[in-house]
Amino acid sequence: MKQIPLPIAPPPADRFDTVQVGANAAAVQHLRGLGLDGVAAAPVYLWGDTGSGKTRLLRAMATERQDHGERVGWFDAADPLPWTFDEAWSLVVVDRCEALDAARQQAAFALFIDAGTHGVQWLAAGRQPPVDLPLRDDLRTRLGWGHVFALQPLGEAETRSALRREADRRGIFLSDDVMDYLLTRFTRNLGHLMNLLDRLDEFALSEHRSVTVPLLKKMLAEDSGEGAR
């Protein structure tokens, strides 16, 4: 029987000072400047493929507002209805816009109108540019009305840096061999790699072993090789 490890390091909140910027400096700079004068700016839409960091930037923006005592409305395409607007919010976030069904498109459109009426900042993200989103015309047009940023995935050096920093936070020694194994056998999707690191941390604790390539291979074998190329 294996020991069930207790969490030692809680997951960190995504913040701008911990986000790997890479080629997305313009988007990050724009987001960090939103609301500095206390006035909602034009809507912002972020798009990019899986692993480009869209959700992390949305969370960083939400965390910054909450750190200043503000309230944020957060909606994902999978969240249950109804989606109700709150005038106390300073920011409304809608993630995974490409997956909005008809009912949630209606709800998102209503949120957009309410946010504009009450001067609340709007921030959304999806895998496609607004013009290509499979959405109703009025919502698609509004998502593309303000500032639109195409996000690029991190390069190898930036991915390594992000993994190394998270490993250090957890107190894990991540050797170059382990890092190379991860980056050569899995897609360079930072979210997926972070999930692998999380599972590897737990597996190492349960096995009472250091993180090594053989341990990683054992975990993947027990996990049916999920996600390996």
CSV table of C-alpha atoms in Angstrom, one decimal:
chain,number,residue,atom,x,y,z
A,1,MET,CA,0.0,0.0,0.0
A,2,LYS,CA,1.4,3.4,-1.0
A,3,GLN,CA,1.5,6.4,1.3
A,4,ILE,CA,-0.8,9.2,0.2
A,5,PRO,CA,1.4,12.3,0.2
A,6,LEU,CA,0.1,15.5,1.9
A,7,PRO,CA,0.5,18.7,-0.1
A,8,ILE,CA,3.5,20.7,1.1
A,9,ALA,CA,3.6,23.7,-1.2
A,10,PRO,CA,0.2,25.1,-2.1
A,11,PRO,CA,-0.3,26.1,-5.7
A,12,PRO,CA,0.7,29.7,-6.2
A,13,ALA,CA,-1.6,32.3,-7.5
A,14,ASP,CA,-0.7,33.4,-11.0
A,15,ARG,CA,0.8,36.9,-10.9
A,16,PHE,CA,2.4,39.1,-13.5
A,17,ASP,CA,5.7,39.0,-11.8
A,18,THR,CA,5.8,35.2,-12.0
A,19,VAL,CA,4.5,34.8,-15.5
A,20,GLN,CA,7.0,33.9,-18.2
A,21,VAL,CA,6.5,36.7,-20.8
A,22,GLY,CA,8.4,35.4,-23.8
A,23,ALA,CA,7.2,36.9,-27.0
A,24,ASN,CA,4.0,38.2,-25.3
A,25,ALA,CA,5.5,41.4,-23.8
A,26,ALA,CA,3.1,43.7,-25.5
A,27,ALA,CA,0.1,41.9,-24.2
A,28,VAL,CA,1.5,41.7,-20.6
A,29,GLN,CA,2.4,45.4,-20.7
A,30,HIS,CA,-1.1,46.3,-21.8
A,31,LEU,CA,-2.8,44.2,-19.2
A,32,ARG,CA,-0.6,45.6,-16.4
A,33,GLY,CA,-1.6,49.1,-17.4
A,34,LEU,CA,-5.4,48.5,-17.3
A,35,GLY,CA,-7.3,50.4,-14.7
A,36,LEU,CA,-4.3,52.5,-13.4
A,37,ASP,CA,-6.4,55.6,-13.8
A,38,GLY,CA,-9.5,54.0,-12.3
A,39,VAL,CA,-11.3,54.0,-15.6
A,40,ALA,CA,-12.2,50.9,-17.6
A,41,ALA,CA,-10.3,50.7,-20.9
A,42,ALA,CA,-11.5,49.2,-24.2
A,43,PRO,CA,-12.2,45.4,-24.0
A,44,VAL,CA,-9.3,43.0,-24.3
A,45,TYR,CA,-9.3,39.7,-26.1
A,46,LEU,CA,-6.4,37.2,-25.9
A,47,TRP,CA,-6.1,34.3,-28.4
A,48,GLY,CA,-3.6,31.5,-29.0
A,49,ASP,CA,-3.3,27.8,-29.2
A,50,THR,CA,-3.3,25.5,-26.1
A,51,GLY,CA,-0.2,26.3,-24.0
A,52,SER,CA,0.2,29.9,-25.1
A,53,GLY,CA,-0.6,31.2,-21.6
A,54,LYS,CA,-4.0,32.7,-22.1
A,55,THR,CA,-5.5,31.5,-18.9
A,56,ARG,CA,-2.4,32.3,-16.8
A,57,LEU,CA,-2.6,35.9,-18.0
A,58,LEU,CA,-6.3,36.1,-17.2
A,59,ARG,CA,-5.6,34.7,-13.7
A,60,ALA,CA,-2.7,37.2,-13.2
A,61,MET,CA,-5.0,40.0,-14.1
A,62,ALA,CA,-7.7,38.8,-11.7
A,63,THR,CA,-5.2,38.2,-8.9
A,64,GLU,CA,-3.9,41.8,-9.3
A,65,ARG,CA,-7.4,43.2,-9.0
A,66,GLN,CA,-8.2,41.1,-6.0
A,67,ASP,CA,-4.9,42.0,-4.3
A,68,HIS,CA,-6.2,45.6,-4.4
A,69,GLY,CA,-9.4,44.6,-2.7
A,70,GLU,CA,-11.5,44.6,-5.9
A,71,ARG,CA,-14.0,42.0,-6.9
A,72,VAL,CA,-13.8,40.0,-10.2
A,73,GLY,CA,-16.4,38.0,-12.1
A,74,TRP,CA,-14.8,34.9,-13.7
A,75,PHE,CA,-16.6,32.7,-16.2
A,76,ASP,CA,-15.5,29.7,-18.1
A,77,ALA,CA,-17.3,28.0,-21.0
A,78,ALA,CA,-18.0,25.0,-18.8
A,79,ASP,CA,-19.5,27.0,-15.9
A,80,PRO,CA,-23.2,26.4,-15.2
A,81,LEU,CA,-25.8,29.0,-15.9
A,82,PRO,CA,-27.1,31.5,-14.9
A,83,TRP,CA,-24.3,34.0,-15.3
A,84,THR,CA,-25.3,37.0,-13.2
A,85,PHE,CA,-23.6,40.4,-13.4
A,86,ASP,CA,-22.6,42.1,-10.2
A,87,GLU,CA,-22.1,45.9,-10.2
A,88,ALA,CA,-19.5,45.6,-7.5
A,89,TRP,CA,-17.0,43.9,-9.9
A,90,SER,CA,-14.2,45.9,-11.4
A,91,LEU,CA,-13.4,43.2,-14.0
A,92,VAL,CA,-15.3,40.5,-15.9
A,93,VAL,CA,-13.3,37.6,-17.4
A,94,VAL,CA,-14.6,35.0,-19.9
A,95,ASP,CA,-12.3,32.2,-20.7
A,96,ARG,CA,-12.5,29.6,-23.5
A,97,CYS,CA,-14.8,31.6,-25.7
A,98,GLU,CA,-14.5,29.2,-28.6
A,99,ALA,CA,-16.4,26.6,-26.5
A,100,LEU,CA,-19.4,28.8,-25.6
A,101,ASP,CA,-22.7,27.1,-26.5
A,102,ALA,CA,-25.7,29.0,-27.6
A,103,ALA,CA,-27.0,29.6,-24.0
A,104,ARG,CA,-23.6,30.8,-22.8
A,105,GLN,CA,-23.1,33.0,-25.8
A,106,GLN,CA,-26.3,34.8,-24.8
A,107,ALA,CA,-25.1,35.0,-21.2
A,108,ALA,CA,-21.6,36.3,-22.3
A,109,PHE,CA,-23.3,38.9,-24.5
A,110,ALA,CA,-25.4,40.1,-21.6
A,111,LEU,CA,-22.3,40.3,-19.4
A,112,PHE,CA,-20.5,42.4,-22.1
A,113,ILE,CA,-23.4,44.8,-22.3
A,114,ASP,CA,-23.7,45.1,-18.5
A,115,ALA,CA,-19.9,45.6,-18.2
A,116,GLY,CA,-19.9,48.4,-20.7
A,117,THR,CA,-23.0,50.1,-19.1
A,118,HIS,CA,-21.4,50.1,-15.6
A,119,GLY,CA,-17.8,50.9,-16.6
A,120,VAL,CA,-16.4,47.5,-15.7
A,121,GLN,CA,-13.3,46.2,-17.5
A,122,TRP,CA,-13.9,43.3,-19.9
A,123,LEU,CA,-11.2,40.6,-20.6
A,124,ALA,CA,-11.7,37.4,-22.6
A,125,ALA,CA,-9.7,34.7,-24.2
A,126,GLY,CA,-10.1,31.9,-26.8
A,127,ARG,CA,-8.1,29.6,-29.0
A,128,GLN,CA,-9.0,31.5,-32.2
A,129,PRO,CA,-9.0,35.2,-33.3
A,130,PRO,CA,-12.5,36.8,-32.9
A,131,VAL,CA,-13.2,36.7,-36.6
A,132,ASP,CA,-12.9,32.9,-36.6
A,133,LEU,CA,-14.8,32.1,-33.5
A,134,PRO,CA,-17.9,29.9,-34.0
A,135,LEU,CA,-20.1,32.4,-32.2
A,136,ARG,CA,-23.1,34.5,-33.0
A,137,ASP,CA,-22.2,37.6,-35.0
A,138,ASP,CA,-23.0,40.2,-32.3
A,139,LEU,CA,-20.8,38.5,-29.7
A,140,ARG,CA,-18.0,37.8,-32.1
A,141,THR,CA,-18.0,41.5,-33.2
A,142,ARG,CA,-17.8,42.7,-29.7
A,143,LEU,CA,-15.0,40.4,-28.7
A,144,GLY,CA,-13.0,41.8,-31.6
A,145,TRP,CA,-13.9,45.5,-31.0
A,146,GLY,CA,-11.2,46.4,-28.5
A,147,HIS,CA,-7.6,45.3,-28.1
A,148,VAL,CA,-6.8,41.9,-29.5
A,149,PHE,CA,-3.5,40.1,-28.8
A,150,ALA,CA,-2.2,36.9,-30.4
A,151,LEU,CA,-0.2,35.0,-27.9
A,152,GLN,CA,2.8,32.9,-28.7
A,153,PRO,CA,3.9,29.8,-26.8
A,154,LEU,CA,7.1,30.0,-24.7
A,155,GLY,CA,10.4,29.0,-26.2
A,156,GLU,CA,12.5,26.2,-24.8
A,157,ALA,CA,14.6,28.4,-22.6
A,158,GLU,CA,11.6,30.1,-21.1
A,159,THR,CA,9.8,26.8,-20.6
A,160,ARG,CA,12.9,25.4,-18.7
A,161,SER,CA,13.0,28.5,-16.6
A,162,ALA,CA,9.3,28.2,-15.6
A,163,LEU,CA,9.7,24.5,-14.7
A,164,ARG,CA,12.9,25.2,-12.8
A,165,ARG,CA,11.2,28.0,-10.8
A,166,GLU,CA,8.2,25.8,-9.9
A,167,ALA,CA,10.4,22.9,-9.0
A,168,ASP,CA,12.5,25.2,-6.7
A,169,ARG,CA,9.3,26.4,-5.1
A,170,ARG,CA,8.3,22.8,-4.3
A,171,GLY,CA,11.8,21.9,-3.0
A,172,ILE,CA,12.4,19.5,-5.9
A,173,PHE,CA,15.8,19.1,-7.5
A,174,LEU,CA,15.0,18.9,-11.2
A,175,SER,CA,18.2,17.6,-13.0
A,176,ASP,CA,19.0,18.5,-16.5
A,177,ASP,CA,18.3,14.8,-17.4
A,178,VAL,CA,14.8,15.0,-16.1
A,179,MET,CA,14.2,18.3,-17.8
A,180,ASP,CA,15.5,17.0,-21.1
A,181,TYR,CA,13.3,14.0,-20.8
A,182,LEU,CA,10.2,16.1,-20.2
A,183,LEU,CA,10.9,18.6,-23.0
A,184,THR,CA,11.8,16.0,-25.7
A,185,ARG,CA,8.9,13.6,-25.0
A,186,PHE,CA,6.0,15.9,-24.4
A,187,THR,CA,4.6,18.9,-26.2
A,188,ARG,CA,5.9,22.3,-25.0
A,189,ASN,CA,2.6,23.1,-23.3
A,190,LEU,CA,3.4,24.8,-20.0
A,191,GLY,CA,0.1,23.9,-18.4
A,192,HIS,CA,0.5,20.2,-19.3
A,193,LEU,CA,4.1,20.2,-18.1
A,194,MET,CA,3.2,21.8,-14.8
A,195,ASN,CA,0.5,19.2,-14.3
A,196,LEU,CA,3.2,16.5,-15.0
A,197,LEU,CA,5.5,18.2,-12.5
A,198,ASP,CA,2.7,18.2,-9.9
A,199,ARG,CA,2.1,14.5,-10.4
A,200,LEU,CA,5.8,13.7,-10.3
A,201,ASP,CA,6.1,15.6,-7.0
A,202,GLU,CA,3.3,13.5,-5.5
A,203,PHE,CA,4.7,10.3,-7.0
A,204,ALA,CA,8.2,11.0,-5.6
A,205,LEU,CA,6.8,11.6,-2.1
A,206,SER,CA,4.7,8.4,-2.2
A,207,GLU,CA,7.7,6.4,-3.4
A,208,HIS,CA,10.1,8.1,-0.9
A,209,ARG,CA,12.5,8.7,-3.8
A,210,SER,CA,14.2,11.6,-5.4
A,211,VAL,CA,13.0,12.8,-8.8
A,212,THR,CA,15.0,11.0,-11.5
A,213,VAL,CA,14.4,9.8,-15.0
A,214,PRO,CA,13.8,6.2,-13.9
A,215,LEU,CA,11.2,7.5,-11.4
A,216,LEU,CA,9.6,9.6,-14.1
A,217,LYS,CA,9.5,6.5,-16.4
A,218,LYS,CA,7.9,4.4,-13.7
A,219,MET,CA,5.2,7.1,-13.0
A,220,LEU,CA,4.4,7.3,-16.7
A,221,ALA,CA,4.2,3.5,-17.0
A,222,GLU,CA,1.8,3.3,-14.1
A,223,ASP,CA,-0.1,6.1,-15.6
A,224,SER,CA,-0.4,4.3,-18.9
A,225,GLY,CA,1.9,6.7,-20.6
A,226,GLU,CA,-0.8,9.4,-20.7
A,227,GLY,CA,0.4,12.5,-22.7
A,228,ALA,CA,3.6,10.9,-24.0
A,229,ARG,CA,4.5,11.3,-27.6
